[in-house]
Every structure is written in structure tokens, then in C-alpha cells.
Coordinates of C-alpha atoms in Angstrom, one line a residue:
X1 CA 2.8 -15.9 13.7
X2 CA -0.5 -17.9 14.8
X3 CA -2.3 -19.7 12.7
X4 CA -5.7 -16.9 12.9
X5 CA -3.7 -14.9 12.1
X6 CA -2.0 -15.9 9.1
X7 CA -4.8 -16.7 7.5
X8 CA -6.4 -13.0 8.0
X9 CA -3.0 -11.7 6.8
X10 CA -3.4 -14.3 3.6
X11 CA -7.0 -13.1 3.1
X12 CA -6.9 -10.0 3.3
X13 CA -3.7 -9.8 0.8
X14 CA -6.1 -11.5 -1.6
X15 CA -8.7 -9.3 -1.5
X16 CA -6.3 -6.3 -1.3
X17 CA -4.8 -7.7 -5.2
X18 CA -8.4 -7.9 -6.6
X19 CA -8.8 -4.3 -5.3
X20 CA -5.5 -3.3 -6.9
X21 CA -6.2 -5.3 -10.1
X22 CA -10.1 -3.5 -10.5
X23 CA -7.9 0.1 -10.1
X24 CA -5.4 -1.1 -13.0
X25 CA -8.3 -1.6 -15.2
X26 CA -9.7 2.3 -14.5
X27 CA -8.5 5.7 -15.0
X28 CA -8.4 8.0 -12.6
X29 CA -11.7 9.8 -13.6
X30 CA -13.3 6.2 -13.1
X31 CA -12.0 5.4 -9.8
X32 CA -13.7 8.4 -8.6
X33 CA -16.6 8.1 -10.8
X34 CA -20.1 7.4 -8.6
X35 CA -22.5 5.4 -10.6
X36 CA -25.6 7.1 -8.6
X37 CA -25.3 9.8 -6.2
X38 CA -26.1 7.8 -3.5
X39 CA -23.5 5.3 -3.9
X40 CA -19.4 5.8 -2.9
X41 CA -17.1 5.3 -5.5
X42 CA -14.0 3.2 -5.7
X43 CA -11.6 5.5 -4.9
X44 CA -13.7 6.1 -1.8
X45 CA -14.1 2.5 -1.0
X46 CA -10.2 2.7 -1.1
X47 CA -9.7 5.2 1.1
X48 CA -12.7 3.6 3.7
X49 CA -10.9 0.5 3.9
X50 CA -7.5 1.9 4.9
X51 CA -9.0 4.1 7.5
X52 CA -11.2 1.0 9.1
X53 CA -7.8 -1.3 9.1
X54 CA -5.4 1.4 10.2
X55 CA -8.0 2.3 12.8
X56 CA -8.3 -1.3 14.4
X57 CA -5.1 -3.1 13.6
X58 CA -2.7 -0.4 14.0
X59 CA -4.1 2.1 16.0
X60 CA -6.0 -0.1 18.3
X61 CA -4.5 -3.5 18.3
X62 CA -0.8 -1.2 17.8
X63 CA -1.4 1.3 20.1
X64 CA -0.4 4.0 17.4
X65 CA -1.8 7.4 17.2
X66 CA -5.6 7.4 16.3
X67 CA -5.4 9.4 13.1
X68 CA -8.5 8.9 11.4
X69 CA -10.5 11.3 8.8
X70 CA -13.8 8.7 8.4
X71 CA -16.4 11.6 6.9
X72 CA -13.2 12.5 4.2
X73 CA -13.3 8.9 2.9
X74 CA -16.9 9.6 2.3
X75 CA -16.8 12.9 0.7
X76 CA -13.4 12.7 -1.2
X77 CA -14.1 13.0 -4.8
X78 CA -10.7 13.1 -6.6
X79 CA -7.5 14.6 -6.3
X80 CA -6.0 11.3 -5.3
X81 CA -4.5 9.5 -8.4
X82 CA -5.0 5.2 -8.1
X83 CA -1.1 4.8 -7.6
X84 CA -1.4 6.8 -4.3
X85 CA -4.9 4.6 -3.4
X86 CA -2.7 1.7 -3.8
X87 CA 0.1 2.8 -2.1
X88 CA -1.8 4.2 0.9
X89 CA -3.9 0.7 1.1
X90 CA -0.3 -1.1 0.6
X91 CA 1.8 0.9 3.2
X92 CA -1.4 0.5 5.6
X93 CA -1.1 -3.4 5.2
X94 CA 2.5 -3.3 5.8
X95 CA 2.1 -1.5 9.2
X96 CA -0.9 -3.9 10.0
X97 CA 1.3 -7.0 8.8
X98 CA 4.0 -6.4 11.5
X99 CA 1.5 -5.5 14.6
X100 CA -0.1 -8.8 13.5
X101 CA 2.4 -10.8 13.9
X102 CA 3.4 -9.6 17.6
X103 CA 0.1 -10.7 18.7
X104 CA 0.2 -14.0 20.7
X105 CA -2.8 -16.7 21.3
X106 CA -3.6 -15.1 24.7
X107 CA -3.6 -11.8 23.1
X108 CA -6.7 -12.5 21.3
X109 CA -9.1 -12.7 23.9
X110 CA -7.5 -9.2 25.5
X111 CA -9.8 -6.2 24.8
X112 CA -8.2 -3.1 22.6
X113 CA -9.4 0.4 23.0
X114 CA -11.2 1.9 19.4
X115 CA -10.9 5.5 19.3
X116 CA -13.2 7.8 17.3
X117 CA -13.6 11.2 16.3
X118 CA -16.8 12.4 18.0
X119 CA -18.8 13.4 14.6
X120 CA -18.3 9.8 13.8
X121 CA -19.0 8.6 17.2
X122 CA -22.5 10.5 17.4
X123 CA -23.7 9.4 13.7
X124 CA -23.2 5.4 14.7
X125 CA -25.4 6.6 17.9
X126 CA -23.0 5.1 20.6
X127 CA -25.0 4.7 23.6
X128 CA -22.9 1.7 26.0
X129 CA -20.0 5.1 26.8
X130 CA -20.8 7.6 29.1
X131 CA -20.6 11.1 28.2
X132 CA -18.0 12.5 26.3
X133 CA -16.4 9.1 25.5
X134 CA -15.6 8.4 21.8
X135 CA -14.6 4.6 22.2
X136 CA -15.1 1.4 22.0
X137 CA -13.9 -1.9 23.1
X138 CA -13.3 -5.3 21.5
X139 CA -11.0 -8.1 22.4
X140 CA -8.1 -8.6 19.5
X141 CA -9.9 -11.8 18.1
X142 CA -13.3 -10.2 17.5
X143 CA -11.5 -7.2 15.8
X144 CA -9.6 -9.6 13.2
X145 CA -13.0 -11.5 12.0
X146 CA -14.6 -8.0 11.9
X147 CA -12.1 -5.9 10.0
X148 CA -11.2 -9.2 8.1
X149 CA -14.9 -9.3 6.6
X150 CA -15.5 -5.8 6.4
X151 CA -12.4 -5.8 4.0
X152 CA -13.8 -8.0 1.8
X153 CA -17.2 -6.7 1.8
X154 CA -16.2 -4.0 0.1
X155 CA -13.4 -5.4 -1.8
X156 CA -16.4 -7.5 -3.8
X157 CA -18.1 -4.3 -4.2
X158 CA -14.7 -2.5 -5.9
X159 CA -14.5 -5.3 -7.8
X160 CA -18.4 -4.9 -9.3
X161 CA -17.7 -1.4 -9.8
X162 CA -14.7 -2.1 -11.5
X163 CA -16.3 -4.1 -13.8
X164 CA -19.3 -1.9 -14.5
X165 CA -17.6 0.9 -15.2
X166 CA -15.1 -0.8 -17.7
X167 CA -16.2 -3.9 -19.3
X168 CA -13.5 -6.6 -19.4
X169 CA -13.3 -10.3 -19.7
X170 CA -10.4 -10.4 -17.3
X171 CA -11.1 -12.2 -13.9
X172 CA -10.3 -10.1 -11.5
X173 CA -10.8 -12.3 -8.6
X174 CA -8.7 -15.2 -10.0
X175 CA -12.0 -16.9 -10.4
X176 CA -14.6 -17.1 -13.0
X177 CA -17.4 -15.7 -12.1

């Protein structure tokens, strides 16, 4: 595996533990708890971040099926229970992991195909595609810094959350902070 690589892999893992350590410290009714109206809870920060990486690393960079619900992640508000949050985030590493480590150092500069579903395509006001196109393109390295910080965006903001809605001492992120 090249070295990029492994070090987005290593990351990521990272980030995915403090998101799986905030969900141990909830119950379910907290993971899908919104602390205003206009914010997304954790349990749809969960779901977000497996759609964005199954959507770019294995659909994309993989060439899988595009399977992608991105307005469910949104408007989910329970019914999921924080072992299947974890598994789901867990099983879409795993599938990531091994189309990682197939890519090559001249694979990084090739450019993938990123489907979406049109809804999705006409709210983020895609202009560069002519009509009736719902894609985008990126080359393999761009993708990995992209996905790489998006996933720890919003792993720092489950992490907050987690600790808002239920006050602990423990550090989460391994570091005090």
C-alpha cells in the first residue's frame, strides 16, 4: 500500500474510534437527539459519513454500484440503533480499506467518475455538466485529501455533541482537550 495512502487509512481509523467511542457514551434516544432544529444529530452525522466515503472510495475510486440515499442521512431521525451506526460505518471502512490498497502511485493522479442522484445534484447547483448529467470528476488523490478531511470534520463535531449531550470526563479523542 502507498505511503498516502496509509496514512488516510490510519487517519481515518482514528477518527472513526472517537466516533465509535462518543456513540458508547449515548443511548440511542441521544444519538438521534438534535440539540436545535437546525442542527443534524449524531446518528445522522453517522450515517452522512458512510454515504460520502462509500460514495467516493468505493463507488467511485471502486467502481461499485452508486447506491447512495444523501437527503435520508439528513432526515433520518431514529429507528437505527448505535450498534447498527457502527457497524454500517465499520463494514463501509472495510470495503474502502481493500479498494485502497489496490490503488497504485500513478493511480492517484487518474480522474474517477462521482455519481449523484439528481435531487442531490440540483441542490449543490452543478453547473460545469451538461444537461442531464449527475457527475463529477476528480482524480483519486484529490478524492483522498477531500473525503479524508471531510471525515474528520464531522467526526470533531460527533465528538462535541457527544459530549454535550452527556457530560463525561473521559477523553474521547485520546487527547486532553
Amino acid at each position: 500500500m502507498i505511503e498516502l495512502i496509509q496514512y488516510v487509512i490510519e487517519d481515518m481509523n482514528k477518527q472513526l474510534e472517537r466516533i465509535e467511542k462518543s456513540l458508547n457514551l449515548l443511548n440511542d434516544e441521544l444519538v438521534w437527539t438534535k440539540t436545535k432544529d437546525s442542527m443534524n444529530s449524531i446518528g445522522n452525522l453517522c450515517l452522512h459519513l458512510a454515504g460520502n466515503e462509500y460514495q467516493n472510495f468505493v463507488s467511485a475510486i471502486g467502481n461499485r454500484p452508486f447506491i447512495r440515499e444523501r437527503t435520508r442521512e439528513f432526515t433520518t431521525d431514529g429507528g437505527i440503533t448505535k450498534e447498527k451506526l457502527v457497524s454500517l460505518l465499520r463494514n463501509t471502512r472495510s470495503q474502502s480499506e481493500e479498494i485502497l490498497a489496490a490503488v497504485s502511485m500513478d493511480d492517484l493522479s487518474r480522474e474517477v467518475i462521482i455519481r449523484y442522484e439528481q435531487e442531490d445534484w440540483n441542490r449543490m447547483y452543478r453547473s460545469a455538466a451538461g444537461a442531464g448529467e449527475t457527475f463529477d470528476t476528480r482524480t483519486i488523490g484529490r478524492l483522498l485529501v477531500q473525503v479524508s478531511a471531510h471525515y474528520g470534520y464531522h467526526a470533531g463535531q460527533i465528538v462535541l455533541l457527544a459530549k454535550m449531550l452527556q457530560d463525561t470526563d473521559e477523553h474521547v479523542s485520546g487527547q486532553y482537550h
